[in-house]
């Protein structure tokens, strides 16, 4: 590594610090939790797979696809499908938390290295929303299908309709209904929307983002995850970014597009993620009440990730190493 760069954190400085390197990134190990600030100057070896939160099974699947010579697009789709199928993950696909009426609705999108995009929003009954999004991209003249139309299209394409509300998510919803408090939950189970970015060995980038959205959202609510430029943006000339957290804030700042455009102007992925988070906290004084996290990579193979609050993490698969690493964050106050 040419240079080790640590973001110094006044409130944490003085705590016993050791340094280590994770896949070329710089790690500052505190007692809890270790925060990783990706090195800004170190071009990485290809391929690279990165995903929001602790999704090592999903990144492993994407990696396996790349090893089989599949495209970054196939890899990213198959990768996020792992989380969509996992009923224990209550923020994505089957088993996702329902809306306030008890109905699970999914938003997902996918983008390839040609700048093509496909998405579904507010879709019910189909586990693999990302694959429906891909079919929208590949097999229709449109880019975005919503609600019943998306479901109908999926069924026409051979997807199985099923009840996505599991007993566990139903129980959680029934408990929530007693108070019906409508507020964002920070780091819901430390696992949320999955956004994944893949750069294959040729340097071609694809991305996907899939979610069951904010838990107990209003019926019909659509978040950022499937909206191009907000939950995901890929520009194969520059890089890509994806988001997790309170979708309304990501939508208002068009976060993923912003990050890619900042990288186009020369910012590193890390600085661009930080700037996108700063835009949100500058505009919304209530930032202490909600989480947003971004991950990004650029054409040089550098990566970045950053969030408003502690608790966000990024999974990085590179150089045969598949690791989940804690993200640095903006809010260092204790309240
Ligand atoms: N971004 C998603 C949404 O707002 C949910 C999340 O990541 O928490 O729908």
mmCIF file of C-alpha atoms and ligand atoms in Angstrom:
data_model
loop_
_atom_site.group_PDB
_atom_site.id
_atom_site.type_symbol
_atom_site.label_atom_id
_atom_site.label_comp_id
_atom_site.label_asym_id
_atom_site.label_seq_id
_atom_site.Cartn_x
_atom_site.Cartn_y
_atom_site.Cartn_z
ATOM 1 C CA UNK A 1 0.000 0.000 0.000
ATOM 2 C CA UNK A 2 1.430 3.404 -0.945
ATOM 3 C CA UNK A 3 -0.043 5.292 1.921
ATOM 4 C CA UNK A 4 -2.063 4.473 4.959
ATOM 5 C CA UNK A 5 -4.744 6.932 5.601
ATOM 6 C CA UNK A 6 -6.868 6.869 8.702
ATOM 7 C CA UNK A 7 -9.733 9.182 9.283
ATOM 8 C CA UNK A 8 -9.048 10.449 12.746
ATOM 9 C CA UNK A 9 -11.991 10.545 15.010
ATOM 10 C CA UNK A 10 -11.629 12.904 17.947
ATOM 11 C CA UNK A 11 -14.123 11.108 20.147
ATOM 12 C CA UNK A 12 -12.421 7.786 19.604
ATOM 13 C CA UNK A 13 -8.803 8.891 19.570
ATOM 14 C CA UNK A 14 -6.859 7.793 22.587
ATOM 15 C CA UNK A 15 -8.609 4.428 22.747
ATOM 16 C CA UNK A 16 -6.083 1.632 22.214
ATOM 17 C CA UNK A 17 -5.614 1.596 18.457
ATOM 18 C CA UNK A 18 -3.925 -1.036 16.371
ATOM 19 C CA UNK A 19 -3.743 -1.046 12.604
ATOM 20 C CA UNK A 20 -4.217 -3.868 10.170
ATOM 21 C CA UNK A 21 -4.952 -4.281 6.500
ATOM 22 C CA UNK A 22 -8.075 -5.898 5.121
ATOM 23 C CA UNK A 23 -7.876 -6.560 1.393
ATOM 24 C CA UNK A 24 -5.903 -3.373 0.860
ATOM 25 C CA UNK A 25 -8.131 -1.237 3.044
ATOM 26 C CA UNK A 26 -6.947 0.410 6.226
ATOM 27 C CA UNK A 27 -8.490 -0.744 9.446
ATOM 28 C CA UNK A 28 -8.535 1.070 12.713
ATOM 29 C CA UNK A 29 -9.210 -1.422 15.454
ATOM 30 C CA UNK A 30 -10.839 0.036 18.513
ATOM 31 C CA UNK A 31 -12.313 -1.942 21.329
ATOM 32 C CA UNK A 32 -15.651 -1.728 19.513
ATOM 33 C CA UNK A 33 -16.294 -1.763 16.662
ATOM 34 C CA UNK A 34 -13.388 -1.710 14.221
ATOM 35 C CA UNK A 35 -14.029 0.927 11.611
ATOM 36 C CA UNK A 36 -12.643 0.565 8.139
ATOM 37 C CA UNK A 37 -11.797 3.494 5.935
ATOM 38 C CA UNK A 38 -10.979 2.197 2.482
ATOM 39 C CA UNK A 39 -7.661 3.371 1.205
ATOM 40 C CA UNK A 40 -8.213 6.073 -1.348
ATOM 41 C CA UNK A 41 -5.136 5.638 -3.430
ATOM 42 C CA UNK A 42 -4.752 1.952 -3.759
ATOM 43 C CA UNK A 43 -6.051 0.561 -7.018
ATOM 44 C CA UNK A 44 -7.376 -2.912 -6.402
ATOM 45 C CA UNK A 45 -7.120 -6.145 -8.253
ATOM 46 C CA UNK A 46 -10.153 -7.410 -10.169
ATOM 47 C CA UNK A 47 -12.733 -8.757 -9.852
ATOM 48 C CA UNK A 48 -14.428 -7.015 -6.936
ATOM 49 C CA UNK A 49 -17.790 -7.713 -5.342
ATOM 50 C CA UNK A 50 -19.146 -5.388 -2.662
ATOM 51 C CA UNK A 51 -22.478 -5.483 -0.877
ATOM 52 C CA UNK A 52 -24.299 -3.490 1.771
ATOM 53 C CA UNK A 53 -24.332 -5.074 5.252
ATOM 54 C CA UNK A 54 -23.127 -8.509 6.230
ATOM 55 C CA UNK A 55 -23.949 -10.503 3.121
ATOM 56 C CA UNK A 56 -20.987 -12.855 2.757
ATOM 57 C CA UNK A 57 -23.153 -15.635 1.327
ATOM 58 C CA UNK A 58 -24.437 -13.301 -1.362
ATOM 59 C CA UNK A 59 -20.996 -11.943 -2.253
ATOM 60 C CA UNK A 60 -19.673 -15.517 -2.324
ATOM 61 C CA UNK A 61 -22.371 -16.456 -4.826
ATOM 62 C CA UNK A 62 -21.498 -13.488 -7.053
ATOM 63 C CA UNK A 63 -17.811 -14.382 -6.792
ATOM 64 C CA UNK A 64 -18.541 -17.994 -7.714
ATOM 65 C CA UNK A 65 -20.403 -16.820 -10.828
ATOM 66 C CA UNK A 66 -17.451 -14.656 -11.862
ATOM 67 C CA UNK A 67 -15.097 -17.610 -11.410
ATOM 68 C CA UNK A 68 -17.336 -19.539 -13.800
ATOM 69 C CA UNK A 69 -16.767 -16.803 -16.377
ATOM 70 C CA UNK A 70 -20.224 -15.258 -15.984
ATOM 71 C CA UNK A 71 -20.769 -11.530 -16.538
ATOM 72 C CA UNK A 72 -20.931 -8.962 -13.763
ATOM 73 C CA UNK A 73 -24.670 -8.748 -14.514
ATOM 74 C CA UNK A 74 -25.284 -12.466 -13.924
ATOM 75 C CA UNK A 75 -23.084 -12.327 -10.841
ATOM 76 C CA UNK A 76 -24.889 -9.397 -9.254
ATOM 77 C CA UNK A 77 -28.330 -10.892 -9.944
ATOM 78 C CA UNK A 78 -27.444 -14.306 -8.547
ATOM 79 C CA UNK A 79 -25.696 -12.695 -5.585
ATOM 80 C CA UNK A 80 -28.642 -10.672 -4.341
ATOM 81 C CA UNK A 81 -31.026 -13.570 -5.006
ATOM 82 C CA UNK A 82 -29.401 -15.339 -2.064
ATOM 83 C CA UNK A 83 -30.738 -12.671 0.286
ATOM 84 C CA UNK A 84 -34.120 -12.519 -1.454
ATOM 85 C CA UNK A 85 -34.606 -16.227 -0.833
ATOM 86 C CA UNK A 86 -33.438 -16.111 2.784
ATOM 87 C CA UNK A 87 -36.587 -16.030 4.907
ATOM 88 C CA UNK A 88 -34.553 -15.068 7.956
ATOM 89 C CA UNK A 89 -33.601 -11.804 6.296
ATOM 90 C CA UNK A 90 -36.683 -9.736 7.110
ATOM 91 C CA UNK A 91 -35.781 -6.760 4.961
ATOM 92 C CA UNK A 92 -35.529 -8.354 1.533
ATOM 93 C CA UNK A 93 -37.618 -10.738 -0.573
ATOM 94 C CA UNK A 94 -39.464 -13.644 1.017
ATOM 95 C CA UNK A 95 -40.016 -13.109 4.719
ATOM 96 C CA UNK A 96 -39.606 -9.331 4.427
ATOM 97 C CA UNK A 97 -41.460 -7.134 6.911
ATOM 98 C CA UNK A 98 -44.855 -6.173 5.484
ATOM 99 C CA UNK A 99 -46.396 -2.750 5.060
ATOM 100 C CA UNK A 100 -48.727 -1.407 7.770
ATOM 101 C CA UNK A 101 -51.600 -3.410 6.245
ATOM 102 C CA UNK A 102 -49.657 -6.661 6.589
ATOM 103 C CA UNK A 103 -48.727 -7.054 2.922
ATOM 104 C CA UNK A 104 -45.148 -7.661 1.775
ATOM 105 C CA UNK A 105 -44.263 -5.486 -1.219
ATOM 106 C CA UNK A 106 -40.896 -5.512 -2.915
ATOM 107 C CA UNK A 107 -38.808 -2.946 -4.801
ATOM 108 C CA UNK A 108 -35.775 -4.000 -6.851
ATOM 109 C CA UNK A 109 -33.630 -2.834 -9.714
ATOM 110 C CA UNK A 110 -30.652 -3.863 -11.765
ATOM 111 C CA UNK A 111 -28.248 -1.962 -14.063
ATOM 112 C CA UNK A 112 -25.668 -3.242 -16.495
ATOM 113 C CA UNK A 113 -22.440 -1.891 -17.937
ATOM 114 C CA UNK A 114 -24.301 -0.503 -20.972
ATOM 115 C CA UNK A 115 -26.339 1.810 -18.771
ATOM 116 C CA UNK A 116 -29.469 -0.325 -19.198
ATOM 117 C CA UNK A 117 -31.817 -0.418 -16.227
ATOM 118 C CA UNK A 118 -34.840 -2.422 -15.172
ATOM 119 C CA UNK A 119 -36.943 -2.173 -12.037
ATOM 120 C CA UNK A 120 -40.084 -3.235 -10.235
ATOM 121 C CA UNK A 121 -41.753 -1.376 -7.397
ATOM 122 C CA UNK A 122 -44.508 -2.279 -4.932
ATOM 123 C CA UNK A 123 -44.629 -5.801 -6.326
ATOM 124 C CA UNK A 124 -46.363 -8.531 -4.328
ATOM 125 C CA UNK A 125 -46.027 -12.320 -4.225
ATOM 126 C CA UNK A 126 -42.794 -12.814 -6.176
ATOM 127 C CA UNK A 127 -39.633 -13.618 -4.216
ATOM 128 C CA UNK A 128 -36.988 -12.784 -6.804
ATOM 129 C CA UNK A 129 -37.837 -9.196 -7.537
ATOM 130 C CA UNK A 130 -34.354 -8.601 -8.959
ATOM 131 C CA UNK A 131 -34.926 -11.234 -11.636
ATOM 132 C CA UNK A 132 -38.231 -9.654 -12.589
ATOM 133 C CA UNK A 133 -36.371 -6.329 -12.803
ATOM 134 C CA UNK A 134 -33.862 -7.958 -15.114
ATOM 135 C CA UNK A 135 -36.655 -9.251 -17.336
ATOM 136 C CA UNK A 136 -38.133 -5.745 -17.461
ATOM 137 C CA UNK A 137 -34.707 -4.553 -18.642
ATOM 138 C CA UNK A 138 -34.088 -7.372 -21.117
ATOM 139 C CA UNK A 139 -37.536 -8.167 -22.457
ATOM 140 C CA UNK A 140 -39.698 -5.043 -22.419
ATOM 141 C CA UNK A 141 -39.456 -1.594 -24.005
ATOM 142 C CA UNK A 142 -39.840 -0.124 -20.495
ATOM 143 C CA UNK A 143 -37.604 0.306 -17.464
ATOM 144 C CA UNK A 144 -40.016 0.286 -14.512
ATOM 145 C CA UNK A 145 -43.135 -1.732 -13.748
ATOM 146 C CA UNK A 146 -45.239 -1.157 -10.640
ATOM 147 C CA UNK A 147 -47.648 -3.068 -8.427
ATOM 148 C CA UNK A 148 -50.127 -5.416 -10.094
ATOM 149 C CA UNK A 149 -48.592 -4.836 -13.512
ATOM 150 C CA UNK A 150 -45.195 -5.971 -12.267
ATOM 151 C CA UNK A 151 -46.729 -9.041 -10.629
ATOM 152 C CA UNK A 152 -48.725 -9.888 -13.747
ATOM 153 C CA UNK A 153 -45.606 -9.531 -15.913
ATOM 154 C CA UNK A 154 -43.642 -11.785 -13.568
ATOM 155 C CA UNK A 155 -46.299 -14.494 -13.681
ATOM 156 C CA UNK A 156 -46.428 -14.266 -17.473
ATOM 157 C CA UNK A 157 -42.674 -14.813 -17.459
ATOM 158 C CA UNK A 158 -43.039 -17.963 -15.371
ATOM 159 C CA UNK A 159 -42.294 -16.691 -11.862
ATOM 160 C CA UNK A 160 -44.158 -18.489 -9.093
ATOM 161 C CA UNK A 161 -46.678 -16.459 -7.100
ATOM 162 C CA UNK A 162 -46.426 -17.160 -3.371
ATOM 163 C CA UNK A 163 -47.267 -15.643 -0.025
ATOM 164 C CA UNK A 164 -44.179 -13.718 1.081
ATOM 165 C CA UNK A 165 -45.381 -13.106 4.641
ATOM 166 C CA UNK A 166 -43.708 -15.619 6.922
ATOM 167 C CA UNK A 167 -44.933 -16.457 10.436
ATOM 168 C CA UNK A 168 -42.000 -14.536 11.951
ATOM 169 C CA UNK A 169 -42.704 -11.362 9.975
ATOM 170 C CA UNK A 170 -46.430 -11.690 10.637
ATOM 171 C CA UNK A 171 -45.781 -11.933 14.371
ATOM 172 C CA UNK A 172 -43.497 -8.891 14.267
ATOM 173 C CA UNK A 173 -46.176 -6.933 12.391
ATOM 174 C CA UNK A 174 -48.892 -7.960 14.850
ATOM 175 C CA UNK A 175 -46.700 -6.747 17.693
ATOM 176 C CA UNK A 176 -46.004 -3.482 15.855
ATOM 177 C CA UNK A 177 -49.744 -2.957 15.263
ATOM 178 C CA UNK A 178 -50.386 -2.678 18.998
ATOM 179 C CA UNK A 179 -48.695 0.742 19.014
ATOM 180 C CA UNK A 180 -48.535 1.367 15.266
ATOM 181 C CA UNK A 181 -45.641 3.771 15.711
ATOM 182 C CA UNK A 182 -44.478 4.990 12.348
ATOM 183 C CA UNK A 183 -40.804 5.742 12.633
ATOM 184 C CA UNK A 184 -37.623 4.605 10.956
ATOM 185 C CA UNK A 185 -35.668 1.856 12.670
ATOM 186 C CA UNK A 186 -31.914 2.450 12.607
ATOM 187 C CA UNK A 187 -29.870 -0.579 11.461
ATOM 188 C CA UNK A 188 -32.831 -2.893 11.512
ATOM 189 C CA UNK A 189 -31.274 -6.107 12.811
ATOM 190 C CA UNK A 190 -28.002 -4.804 11.374
ATOM 191 C CA UNK A 191 -29.169 -6.064 8.058
ATOM 192 C CA UNK A 192 -31.202 -4.203 5.556
ATOM 193 C CA UNK A 193 -31.736 -3.612 1.867
ATOM 194 C CA UNK A 194 -29.084 -5.373 -0.129
ATOM 195 C CA UNK A 195 -27.277 -3.290 -2.709
ATOM 196 C CA UNK A 196 -24.482 -5.031 -4.585
ATOM 197 C CA UNK A 197 -21.859 -3.791 -7.039
ATOM 198 C CA UNK A 198 -19.744 -6.132 -9.127
ATOM 199 C CA UNK A 199 -16.758 -5.307 -11.322
ATOM 200 C CA UNK A 200 -15.617 -8.289 -13.369
ATOM 201 C CA UNK A 201 -12.083 -9.014 -14.499
ATOM 202 C CA UNK A 202 -12.607 -6.905 -17.642
ATOM 203 C CA UNK A 203 -13.523 -3.928 -15.492
ATOM 204 C CA UNK A 204 -17.212 -4.033 -16.468
ATOM 205 C CA UNK A 205 -19.571 -2.974 -13.720
ATOM 206 C CA UNK A 206 -23.134 -4.022 -12.892
ATOM 207 C CA UNK A 207 -25.262 -3.338 -9.837
ATOM 208 C CA UNK A 208 -28.486 -4.436 -8.171
ATOM 209 C CA UNK A 209 -30.548 -3.296 -5.232
ATOM 210 C CA UNK A 210 -33.464 -5.196 -3.679
ATOM 211 C CA UNK A 211 -35.632 -4.633 -0.628
ATOM 212 C CA UNK A 212 -38.971 -5.106 1.076
ATOM 213 C CA UNK A 213 -38.679 -1.410 1.926
ATOM 214 C CA UNK A 214 -39.234 0.361 5.188
ATOM 215 C CA UNK A 215 -40.924 -1.929 7.703
ATOM 216 C CA UNK A 216 -44.629 -1.123 8.174
ATOM 217 C CA UNK A 217 -44.553 1.566 5.497
ATOM 218 C CA UNK A 218 -47.795 3.096 4.234
ATOM 219 C CA UNK A 219 -49.526 1.000 1.630
ATOM 220 C CA UNK A 220 -48.208 2.041 -1.779
ATOM 221 C CA UNK A 221 -45.041 3.636 -0.426
ATOM 222 C CA UNK A 222 -42.026 3.198 -2.691
ATOM 223 C CA UNK A 223 -38.519 3.890 -1.418
ATOM 224 C CA UNK A 224 -35.236 4.633 -3.113
ATOM 225 C CA UNK A 225 -33.978 1.119 -3.753
ATOM 226 C CA UNK A 226 -35.482 0.528 -7.194
ATOM 227 C CA UNK A 227 -35.289 4.128 -8.373
ATOM 228 C CA UNK A 228 -32.425 4.761 -10.741
ATOM 229 C CA UNK A 229 -29.924 7.276 -9.412
ATOM 230 C CA UNK A 230 -31.205 6.980 -5.854
ATOM 231 C CA UNK A 231 -30.860 3.383 -4.639
ATOM 232 C CA UNK A 232 -28.455 2.460 -7.427
ATOM 233 C CA UNK A 233 -26.480 3.978 -10.251
ATOM 234 C CA UNK A 234 -23.908 2.440 -12.569
ATOM 235 C CA UNK A 235 -21.860 4.308 -15.135
ATOM 236 C CA UNK A 236 -19.343 1.918 -16.608
ATOM 237 C CA UNK A 237 -17.011 4.797 -17.516
ATOM 238 C CA UNK A 238 -16.807 6.050 -13.944
ATOM 239 C CA UNK A 239 -18.079 3.619 -11.308
ATOM 240 C CA UNK A 240 -21.190 2.753 -9.321
ATOM 241 C CA UNK A 241 -22.934 3.352 -6.022
ATOM 242 C CA UNK A 242 -25.815 1.878 -4.065
ATOM 243 C CA UNK A 243 -27.718 2.804 -0.938
ATOM 244 C CA UNK A 244 -29.456 1.440 2.103
ATOM 245 C CA UNK A 245 -31.421 3.133 4.846
ATOM 246 C CA UNK A 246 -34.234 5.665 4.880
ATOM 247 C CA UNK A 247 -35.226 5.813 1.240
ATOM 248 C CA UNK A 248 -36.946 9.188 1.428
ATOM 249 C CA UNK A 249 -33.627 10.853 2.284
ATOM 250 C CA UNK A 250 -31.759 9.017 -0.479
ATOM 251 C CA UNK A 251 -34.466 9.967 -2.983
ATOM 252 C CA UNK A 252 -34.386 13.646 -2.015
ATOM 253 C CA UNK A 253 -30.650 13.834 -2.633
ATOM 254 C CA UNK A 254 -30.498 11.353 -5.575
ATOM 255 C CA UNK A 255 -27.690 9.776 -3.602
ATOM 256 C CA UNK A 256 -26.211 7.109 -5.870
ATOM 257 C CA UNK A 257 -26.171 9.355 -8.937
ATOM 258 C CA UNK A 258 -24.606 12.077 -6.817
ATOM 259 C CA UNK A 259 -21.811 9.739 -5.733
ATOM 260 C CA UNK A 260 -21.064 8.659 -9.304
ATOM 261 C CA UNK A 261 -21.039 12.280 -10.473
ATOM 262 C CA UNK A 262 -18.705 13.271 -7.640
ATOM 263 C CA UNK A 263 -16.401 10.429 -8.673
ATOM 264 C CA UNK A 264 -16.582 11.720 -12.257
ATOM 265 C CA UNK A 265 -15.243 15.020 -10.937
ATOM 266 C CA UNK A 266 -12.295 13.200 -9.401
ATOM 267 C CA UNK A 267 -13.452 12.362 -5.887
ATOM 268 C CA UNK A 268 -12.530 8.953 -4.508
ATOM 269 C CA UNK A 269 -15.408 6.548 -3.782
ATOM 270 C CA UNK A 270 -14.830 7.085 -0.059
ATOM 271 C CA UNK A 271 -14.950 10.891 -0.234
ATOM 272 C CA UNK A 272 -17.953 10.743 -2.557
ATOM 273 C CA UNK A 273 -19.888 8.521 -0.105
ATOM 274 C CA UNK A 274 -18.987 10.901 2.716
ATOM 275 C CA UNK A 275 -20.143 13.930 0.724
ATOM 276 C CA UNK A 276 -23.460 12.246 -0.122
ATOM 277 C CA UNK A 277 -24.055 11.566 3.585
ATOM 278 C CA UNK A 278 -23.083 15.153 4.440
ATOM 279 C CA UNK A 279 -25.680 16.458 1.954
ATOM 280 C CA UNK A 280 -28.353 14.555 3.886
ATOM 281 C CA UNK A 281 -27.300 15.600 7.370
ATOM 282 C CA UNK A 282 -26.882 19.237 6.313
ATOM 283 C CA UNK A 283 -30.434 19.346 5.007
ATOM 284 C CA UNK A 284 -32.229 17.317 7.653
ATOM 285 C CA UNK A 285 -31.787 18.222 11.301
ATOM 286 C CA UNK A 286 -33.490 14.981 12.309
ATOM 287 C CA UNK A 287 -30.634 12.869 10.962
ATOM 288 C CA UNK A 288 -30.070 11.377 14.416
ATOM 289 C CA UNK A 289 -33.340 9.484 13.980
ATOM 290 C CA UNK A 290 -32.528 7.605 10.807
ATOM 291 C CA UNK A 291 -29.765 5.704 9.081
ATOM 292 C CA UNK A 292 -28.460 5.938 5.525
ATOM 293 C CA UNK A 293 -25.438 4.038 4.227
ATOM 294 C CA UNK A 294 -23.702 4.106 0.850
ATOM 295 C CA UNK A 295 -21.156 1.897 -0.829
ATOM 296 C CA UNK A 296 -19.323 2.745 -4.046
ATOM 297 C CA UNK A 297 -16.559 1.633 -6.361
ATOM 298 C CA UNK A 298 -14.768 3.352 -9.203
ATOM 299 C CA UNK A 299 -13.202 2.220 -12.435
ATOM 300 C CA UNK A 300 -9.752 2.040 -10.849
ATOM 301 C CA UNK A 301 -11.050 -0.578 -8.475
ATOM 302 C CA UNK A 302 -11.113 1.653 -5.414
ATOM 303 C CA UNK A 303 -14.023 1.263 -3.009
ATOM 304 C CA UNK A 304 -15.734 3.422 -0.408
ATOM 305 C CA UNK A 305 -18.492 3.170 2.170
ATOM 306 C CA UNK A 306 -19.940 5.510 4.779
ATOM 307 C CA UNK A 307 -23.096 5.970 6.834
ATOM 308 C CA UNK A 308 -24.778 8.436 9.155
ATOM 309 C CA UNK A 309 -24.637 6.171 12.209
ATOM 310 C CA UNK A 310 -22.518 3.424 13.629
ATOM 311 C CA UNK A 311 -23.652 -0.068 12.744
ATOM 312 C CA UNK A 312 -23.464 -0.023 8.966
ATOM 313 C CA UNK A 313 -21.086 -2.439 7.270
ATOM 314 C CA UNK A 314 -19.917 -3.465 3.827
ATOM 315 C CA UNK A 315 -19.024 -6.912 2.582
ATOM 316 C CA UNK A 316 -16.012 -6.955 0.283
ATOM 317 C CA UNK A 317 -14.968 -9.961 -1.769
ATOM 318 C CA UNK A 318 -11.632 -9.481 -3.429
ATOM 319 C CA UNK A 319 -8.293 -11.240 -3.735
ATOM 320 C CA UNK A 320 -9.951 -14.517 -2.702
ATOM 321 C CA UNK A 321 -11.008 -12.919 0.567
ATOM 322 C CA UNK A 322 -14.646 -12.438 1.578
ATOM 323 C CA UNK A 323 -14.951 -10.055 4.532
ATOM 324 C CA UNK A 324 -17.566 -8.013 6.267
ATOM 325 C CA UNK A 325 -16.111 -4.732 7.515
ATOM 326 C CA UNK A 326 -17.584 -2.011 9.697
ATOM 327 C CA UNK A 327 -18.115 1.335 8.053
ATOM 328 C CA UNK A 328 -16.959 4.668 9.360
ATOM 329 C CA UNK A 329 -19.851 7.004 10.128
ATOM 330 C CA UNK A 330 -20.820 10.655 10.596
ATOM 331 C CA UNK A 331 -22.559 10.813 13.953
ATOM 332 C CA UNK A 332 -19.870 10.361 16.581
ATOM 333 C CA UNK A 333 -21.949 11.808 19.426
ATOM 334 C CA UNK A 334 -23.251 9.470 22.094
ATOM 335 C CA UNK A 335 -26.886 10.647 22.205
HETATM 336 N N1 LIG B 1 -33.873 1.873 1.408
HETATM 337 C C1 LIG B 1 -35.012 1.061 1.682
HETATM 338 C C2 LIG B 1 -36.240 1.855 1.509
HETATM 339 O O1 LIG B 1 -36.295 2.981 1.928
HETATM 340 C C3 LIG B 1 -35.069 0.425 3.017
HETATM 341 C C4 LIG B 1 -33.840 0.324 3.822
HETATM 342 O O2 LIG B 1 -32.767 0.136 3.275
HETATM 343 O O3 LIG B 1 -33.947 0.409 5.057
HETATM 344 O O4 LIG B 1 -37.195 1.309 0.998
#
